[in-house]
């Protein structure tokens, strides 16, 4: 696990990153095929742990099946108010549409009781949309909203570590402003 995280960090902005993602798919796909994305009642903890690990790394590769599984759980939470819904916030934020992204940014910057606010704040910078990321940066720097200075700092720092797109958008934003 630590080795894969180290590789991800080191290869993040290199040409080898695509090979790394392919490698992740190759080692996680057999486990996903056998155990699926969703847990079963009363399954052994080692299977649950393996599923969680394989799903997490498989989703890093932007696998469509993984995304659909996560967006289904997100929709259950967001539209049906299902607080028990479990999903990977970062995976969902990567490809979420602009309208919902805007609703979430507005929610976390204006409402301290917004559902799972902390999770959203930690993962909004996972978006792969430069438009969404620019709006997030604008919100992070808007001192009239309810974000604390620590939350602003954490949002800005996350922009440098979530994706190459987030980093590039942040650097462009700094240049423009």
Coordinates of C-alpha atoms in Angstrom, one line a residue:
X1 CA 0.0 0.0 0.0
X2 CA 2.7 2.5 1.0
X3 CA 4.8 1.5 -2.0
X4 CA 1.9 2.2 -4.4
X5 CA 1.2 5.6 -2.7
X6 CA 4.9 6.5 -3.1
X7 CA 4.9 5.5 -6.7
X8 CA 1.7 7.6 -7.3
X9 CA 3.4 10.6 -5.8
X10 CA 6.6 10.3 -7.7
X11 CA 5.0 9.4 -11.0
X12 CA 2.2 11.9 -10.7
X13 CA 3.4 14.4 -13.3
X14 CA 5.6 12.2 -15.3
X15 CA 5.1 10.4 -18.6
X16 CA 5.2 7.1 -16.7
X17 CA 2.0 7.9 -14.8
X18 CA -0.1 6.3 -17.6
X19 CA 1.9 3.0 -17.3
X20 CA 1.4 3.2 -13.5
X21 CA -2.4 3.5 -14.0
X22 CA -2.3 0.5 -16.3
X23 CA -0.3 -1.4 -13.7
X24 CA -3.0 -0.6 -11.1
X25 CA -5.7 -1.9 -13.3
X26 CA -3.8 -5.1 -14.0
X27 CA -3.4 -5.9 -10.3
X28 CA -6.8 -4.8 -9.1
X29 CA -9.1 -6.0 -11.9
X30 CA -9.0 -9.7 -10.9
X31 CA -10.1 -8.8 -7.3
X32 CA -12.9 -6.5 -8.5
X33 CA -14.1 -9.2 -11.0
X34 CA -14.2 -11.8 -8.2
X35 CA -15.6 -9.7 -5.3
X36 CA -17.3 -6.7 -7.0
X37 CA -17.4 -3.1 -5.9
X38 CA -20.1 -3.4 -3.2
X39 CA -19.7 -5.3 0.1
X40 CA -21.9 -8.1 1.2
X41 CA -23.5 -8.6 4.6
X42 CA -21.3 -10.5 7.1
X43 CA -18.4 -11.1 4.7
X44 CA -15.0 -11.8 6.2
X45 CA -13.0 -8.7 7.1
X46 CA -10.1 -9.7 4.8
X47 CA -12.4 -9.8 1.8
X48 CA -13.9 -6.4 2.8
X49 CA -10.4 -5.0 3.2
X50 CA -9.2 -6.4 -0.2
X51 CA -12.3 -5.0 -1.9
X52 CA -11.8 -1.6 -0.4
X53 CA -8.1 -1.6 -1.5
X54 CA -8.8 -2.9 -5.0
X55 CA -11.7 -0.5 -5.5
X56 CA -9.7 2.5 -4.3
X57 CA -6.8 1.8 -6.6
X58 CA -9.0 0.7 -9.5
X59 CA -10.9 4.0 -9.3
X60 CA -7.6 6.0 -9.5
X61 CA -7.4 4.7 -13.1
X62 CA -10.7 6.5 -13.9
X63 CA -12.4 3.2 -14.6
X64 CA -16.0 3.8 -15.9
X65 CA -17.4 0.9 -14.0
X66 CA -15.9 2.2 -10.7
X67 CA -17.2 5.7 -11.4
X68 CA -20.7 4.5 -12.1
X69 CA -20.7 2.5 -8.9
X70 CA -19.6 5.5 -6.9
X71 CA -21.9 8.0 -8.6
X72 CA -24.9 5.7 -7.9
X73 CA -24.0 5.7 -4.2
X74 CA -23.5 9.5 -4.3
X75 CA -26.9 10.0 -6.0
X76 CA -28.5 8.0 -3.2
X77 CA -26.8 10.3 -0.7
X78 CA -27.3 13.6 -2.5
X79 CA -30.8 13.2 -4.0
X80 CA -32.4 10.7 -1.7
X81 CA -30.8 12.0 1.6
X82 CA -29.5 8.6 2.3
X83 CA -26.9 9.4 5.0
X84 CA -25.8 5.7 5.1
X85 CA -24.6 5.8 1.5
X86 CA -20.9 5.1 1.2
X87 CA -18.9 6.5 -1.8
X88 CA -15.5 7.7 -2.6
X89 CA -15.8 11.5 -2.6
X90 CA -12.7 12.0 -4.8
X91 CA -13.9 9.6 -7.5
X92 CA -17.3 11.4 -7.7
X93 CA -15.8 14.9 -7.7
X94 CA -13.5 14.0 -10.6
X95 CA -16.3 13.8 -13.1
X96 CA -19.3 15.4 -11.5
X97 CA -21.3 17.8 -13.7
X98 CA -20.8 21.6 -13.3
X99 CA -24.3 22.3 -11.8
X100 CA -23.9 19.8 -9.0
X101 CA -20.3 20.9 -8.4
X102 CA -21.6 24.5 -8.1
X103 CA -24.3 23.5 -5.6
X104 CA -21.8 21.7 -3.4
X105 CA -19.3 24.6 -3.5
X106 CA -22.1 27.0 -2.6
X107 CA -23.3 24.6 0.2
X108 CA -19.9 24.2 1.8
X109 CA -19.0 27.9 1.6
X110 CA -22.4 29.2 3.0
X111 CA -23.8 26.5 5.3
X112 CA -21.8 25.0 8.2
X113 CA -24.3 22.1 8.5
X114 CA -24.1 21.1 4.8
X115 CA -24.1 17.3 4.7
X116 CA -20.6 15.7 4.9
X117 CA -19.1 19.2 4.5
X118 CA -15.7 18.1 5.7
X119 CA -15.5 15.3 3.1
X120 CA -16.5 17.6 0.3
X121 CA -14.0 20.2 1.4
X122 CA -11.3 17.6 1.4
X123 CA -12.2 16.3 -2.1
X124 CA -13.6 19.1 -4.3
X125 CA -10.1 19.6 -5.7
X126 CA -10.2 16.1 -7.2
X127 CA -12.3 17.6 -10.0
X128 CA -10.8 17.1 -13.5
X129 CA -12.7 20.1 -14.8
X130 CA -10.5 23.3 -15.0
X131 CA -13.8 25.3 -15.0
X132 CA -14.9 23.7 -11.7
X133 CA -11.4 24.0 -10.2
X134 CA -11.2 27.7 -11.1
X135 CA -14.6 28.3 -9.4
X136 CA -13.3 26.5 -6.3
X137 CA -10.3 28.7 -6.2
X138 CA -12.4 31.8 -6.5
X139 CA -14.6 30.6 -3.6
X140 CA -11.5 29.6 -1.5
X141 CA -10.2 33.2 -1.8
X142 CA -13.6 34.9 -1.2
X143 CA -13.3 36.1 2.4
X144 CA -17.0 36.9 2.7
X145 CA -18.0 33.2 2.9
X146 CA -17.8 31.0 6.0
X147 CA -14.6 29.2 5.1
X148 CA -12.0 29.4 7.9
X149 CA -8.5 30.4 7.1
X150 CA -7.4 26.8 7.7
X151 CA -10.1 25.5 5.3
X152 CA -8.9 28.0 2.7
X153 CA -5.3 27.0 3.2
X154 CA -6.2 23.3 3.0
X155 CA -8.2 23.8 -0.3
X156 CA -5.3 25.7 -1.9
X157 CA -2.8 23.0 -0.8
X158 CA -5.0 20.2 -2.0
X159 CA -5.0 21.8 -5.5
X160 CA -1.3 21.0 -5.8
X161 CA -1.6 17.3 -4.9
X162 CA -4.9 15.9 -6.3
X163 CA -4.1 16.0 -10.0
X164 CA -1.9 17.5 -12.6
X165 CA -5.0 19.4 -13.9
X166 CA -5.6 20.9 -10.5
X167 CA -2.0 21.9 -10.2
X168 CA -2.0 23.5 -13.7
X169 CA -5.3 25.3 -13.1
X170 CA -4.0 26.7 -9.8
X171 CA -0.8 27.9 -11.4
X172 CA -2.8 29.5 -14.2
X173 CA -5.1 31.1 -11.7
X174 CA -2.2 32.6 -9.8
X175 CA -0.7 33.9 -13.0
X176 CA -4.0 35.5 -14.0
X177 CA -4.6 37.1 -10.6

